[in-house]
């Protein structure tokens, strides 16, 4: 199975900050990567698919980039509602696998 | 808009079979792929498997020997059965819809609609 390593595992930031989260795949996955946001007690929400395509209804402050093995999720101007845990997921090959998550906390 | 709702027992005894159903409302189950994902308390996400409305399936090899996913199009539902459960199967179980790829060349795999999740505890 393809291993996905997310970094950092947690970070503290302030409203208005620019935040970057990274995922690295254990082998090349082309652009078959999705990003999700999960708030406590809630289901994950799809933010980005195909590495850089914004899901309908997701604010444009979220962006994704990368291909091959290295990917980035950027939140350009952190809002209060963005404090959550973020997961990446590869769907290049079975079994589909997720990163371990990055918790974005209030500084 | 399409909504998903999981249902089933919240407590299952060790060695027994976990059974959950996901009801799709606000849209048809047809022409889409549907999946189950789980999340142990305080941990990350694990993909369990998916089913197409026609009945074809794909399972995570780590669970394949114990998993069955089925679909009932007449009820707009799909279901999960996980046999011989242990405490390691304690988790929140989510059902989800797979986003239809935008092009023929693109791959299936992003989950665009999720149920709220249901906690299943394995304990005697």
XYZ file of C-alpha atoms in Angstrom:
231
model
C 0.000 0.000 0.000
C 1.109 3.554 -0.699
C 2.075 5.371 2.485
C 1.150 9.015 2.872
C 3.140 11.126 5.304
C 1.655 14.452 6.344
C 3.590 17.250 7.990
C 3.394 18.824 10.388
C 1.141 16.675 12.580
C -0.072 19.867 14.229
C 0.470 23.581 13.991
C -0.595 26.718 15.793
C -1.597 29.747 13.775
C -3.504 32.994 14.060
C -6.441 34.273 12.066
C -5.114 35.890 8.916
C -2.014 33.700 8.710
C -0.956 31.792 5.625
C -0.818 28.081 6.426
C 0.851 25.293 4.453
C 0.422 21.561 4.987
C 2.449 18.966 3.107
C 1.788 15.380 2.056
C 4.431 13.072 0.700
C 3.568 9.766 -0.966
C 5.843 6.735 -0.732
C 5.682 6.423 -4.526
C 4.459 8.545 -7.387
C 0.690 9.073 -7.497
C 0.453 11.496 -10.416
C -2.180 14.052 -9.352
C -4.563 11.606 -7.679
C -4.686 13.314 -4.320
C -7.569 14.803 -2.361
C -7.666 17.052 0.696
C -10.334 16.970 3.401
C -11.210 19.137 6.403
C -12.627 17.514 9.524
C -14.038 19.321 12.537
C -14.549 17.554 15.890
C -17.500 15.167 15.836
C -18.150 15.795 12.148
C -17.526 13.938 8.924
C -14.661 14.986 6.676
C -15.449 17.533 3.971
C -13.868 17.405 0.527
C -11.843 20.546 -0.199
C -9.667 19.682 -3.175
C -9.373 16.773 -5.604
C -6.995 15.962 -8.416
C -4.335 17.721 -6.323
C -5.409 21.237 -7.261
C -9.096 21.349 -8.245
C -11.280 23.183 -5.754
C -14.485 21.354 -4.854
C -17.640 23.338 -5.563
C -18.557 25.669 -2.712
C -15.118 25.664 -1.072
C -13.656 29.140 -0.454
C -10.890 30.236 -2.794
C -8.479 30.817 0.118
C -7.902 27.041 -0.072
C -5.535 25.860 -2.790
C -3.638 22.704 -3.590
C -0.543 21.987 -5.612
C 1.892 19.238 -6.467
C 2.181 16.038 -8.436
C 4.181 12.846 -8.235
C 5.128 12.430 -4.579
C 4.949 15.903 -3.011
C 1.776 17.884 -2.435
C 0.765 21.025 -0.588
C -2.456 22.434 0.819
C -2.349 26.178 1.390
C -4.830 28.313 3.287
C -4.013 31.858 2.187
C -5.698 33.782 4.982
C -6.761 31.602 7.900
C -10.279 32.200 9.152
C -11.771 31.165 12.500
C -13.828 28.443 10.832
C -10.667 26.874 9.372
C -9.395 25.544 12.685
C -9.773 21.815 12.134
C -7.862 18.677 11.186
C -6.843 18.240 7.561
C -6.271 14.922 5.796
C -4.872 14.077 2.401
C -5.806 10.891 0.538
C -4.301 9.160 -2.469
C -6.484 7.408 -5.016
C -3.816 6.446 -7.503
C -3.839 2.807 -6.480
C -5.718 0.407 -4.232
C -6.004 0.387 -1.330
C -6.779 4.097 -1.148
C -4.907 5.531 1.818
C -4.998 8.655 3.959
C -2.353 10.726 5.661
C -2.362 10.753 9.448
C -3.807 14.265 9.649
C -2.669 17.781 10.520
C -4.424 19.589 13.337
C -4.582 23.355 12.871
C -4.993 25.023 16.240
C -5.431 28.591 17.406
C -2.215 30.280 18.544
C -29.283 17.798 -2.177
C -28.059 14.258 -1.638
C -27.741 13.188 1.984
C -26.429 9.982 3.517
C -27.446 8.464 6.846
C -25.813 5.498 8.542
C -27.822 3.191 10.781
C -27.165 0.056 12.781
C -26.215 -1.247 16.227
C -23.799 0.854 18.235
C -22.517 -2.130 20.200
C -21.324 -5.436 18.781
C -19.859 -8.380 20.677
C -16.403 -9.728 19.812
C -16.418 -12.457 17.112
C -19.837 -11.346 15.880
C -20.742 -9.518 12.660
C -21.035 -5.754 12.441
C -23.891 -4.685 10.142
C -24.553 -1.133 9.002
C -26.816 0.423 6.384
C -26.464 3.724 4.578
C -29.641 5.329 3.263
C -29.311 7.756 0.362
C -31.887 10.554 0.240
C -32.383 13.489 -2.093
C -31.067 11.586 -5.090
C -30.763 8.189 -6.706
C -28.182 5.588 -5.767
C -27.888 4.722 -9.441
C -24.904 5.724 -11.572
C -22.650 6.331 -8.584
C -20.047 4.481 -6.542
C -20.597 4.272 -2.789
C -18.066 3.600 -0.069
C -17.446 2.878 3.594
C -14.649 4.507 5.587
C -13.888 4.164 9.275
C -12.042 6.158 11.921
C -10.971 4.648 15.266
C -11.321 7.054 18.203
C -8.653 9.745 18.031
C -7.059 8.226 14.937
C -6.999 8.637 11.170
C -9.202 7.425 8.346
C -9.226 3.966 6.766
C -10.959 3.121 3.494
C -12.946 -0.120 3.791
C -14.312 -0.607 0.284
C -16.778 0.544 -2.346
C -19.688 -0.710 -4.398
C -21.141 0.442 -7.703
C -24.918 0.621 -7.956
C -24.739 -2.365 -10.301
C -23.167 -4.429 -7.509
C -19.481 -4.564 -8.423
C -17.182 -4.128 -5.433
C -13.620 -3.376 -4.394
C -12.306 -3.958 -0.879
C -9.265 -2.965 1.132
C -7.045 -6.097 1.197
C -6.477 -5.599 4.929
C -10.181 -6.275 5.542
C -11.183 -8.187 2.416
C -11.580 -11.591 4.099
C -14.129 -10.162 6.555
C -15.977 -7.493 4.528
C -19.085 -7.621 2.382
C -20.664 -4.510 0.862
C -24.034 -4.862 -0.854
C -26.553 -2.557 -2.496
C -30.358 -2.441 -2.619
C -31.358 -0.012 -5.352
C -35.073 -0.452 -4.627
C -34.499 1.008 -1.155
C -31.758 3.450 -2.188
C -29.484 1.821 0.379
C -26.139 0.109 0.589
C -24.794 -1.945 3.463
C -21.644 -3.073 5.212
C -21.028 -6.371 6.959
C -17.783 -6.960 8.851
C -17.410 -10.402 10.369
C -15.387 -11.732 13.303
C -14.992 -8.311 14.865
C -12.514 -7.473 17.611
C -11.877 -4.395 19.714
C -9.664 -3.113 16.886
C -12.812 -2.652 14.796
C -14.180 -0.083 17.247
C -14.550 3.092 15.212
C -16.813 5.702 13.728
C -18.063 4.265 10.449
C -18.862 6.652 7.615
C -20.640 6.019 4.365
C -19.714 8.263 1.472
C -20.332 8.887 -2.220
C -17.468 8.772 -4.657
C -17.152 11.816 -6.862
C -17.686 10.962 -10.505
C -14.460 11.626 -12.433
C -14.777 14.635 -14.716
C -13.142 12.900 -17.672
C -12.851 9.336 -18.902
C -9.134 9.433 -18.191
C -9.525 10.645 -14.608
C -9.678 8.203 -11.716
C -12.368 7.441 -9.192
C -11.412 8.066 -5.604
C -12.418 11.374 -3.998
C -15.309 11.260 -1.550
C -17.610 14.223 -2.122
C -20.591 13.494 0.115
C -20.379 11.882 3.557
C -22.839 10.633 6.125
C -22.584 11.988 9.656
C -20.969 8.781 10.874
C -22.023 6.194 13.421
C -19.939 4.983 16.366
C -19.630 1.220 16.679
C -18.061 -0.242 19.795
C -16.915 -3.846 19.932
C -17.208 -5.085 23.489
C -18.694 -7.944 25.446
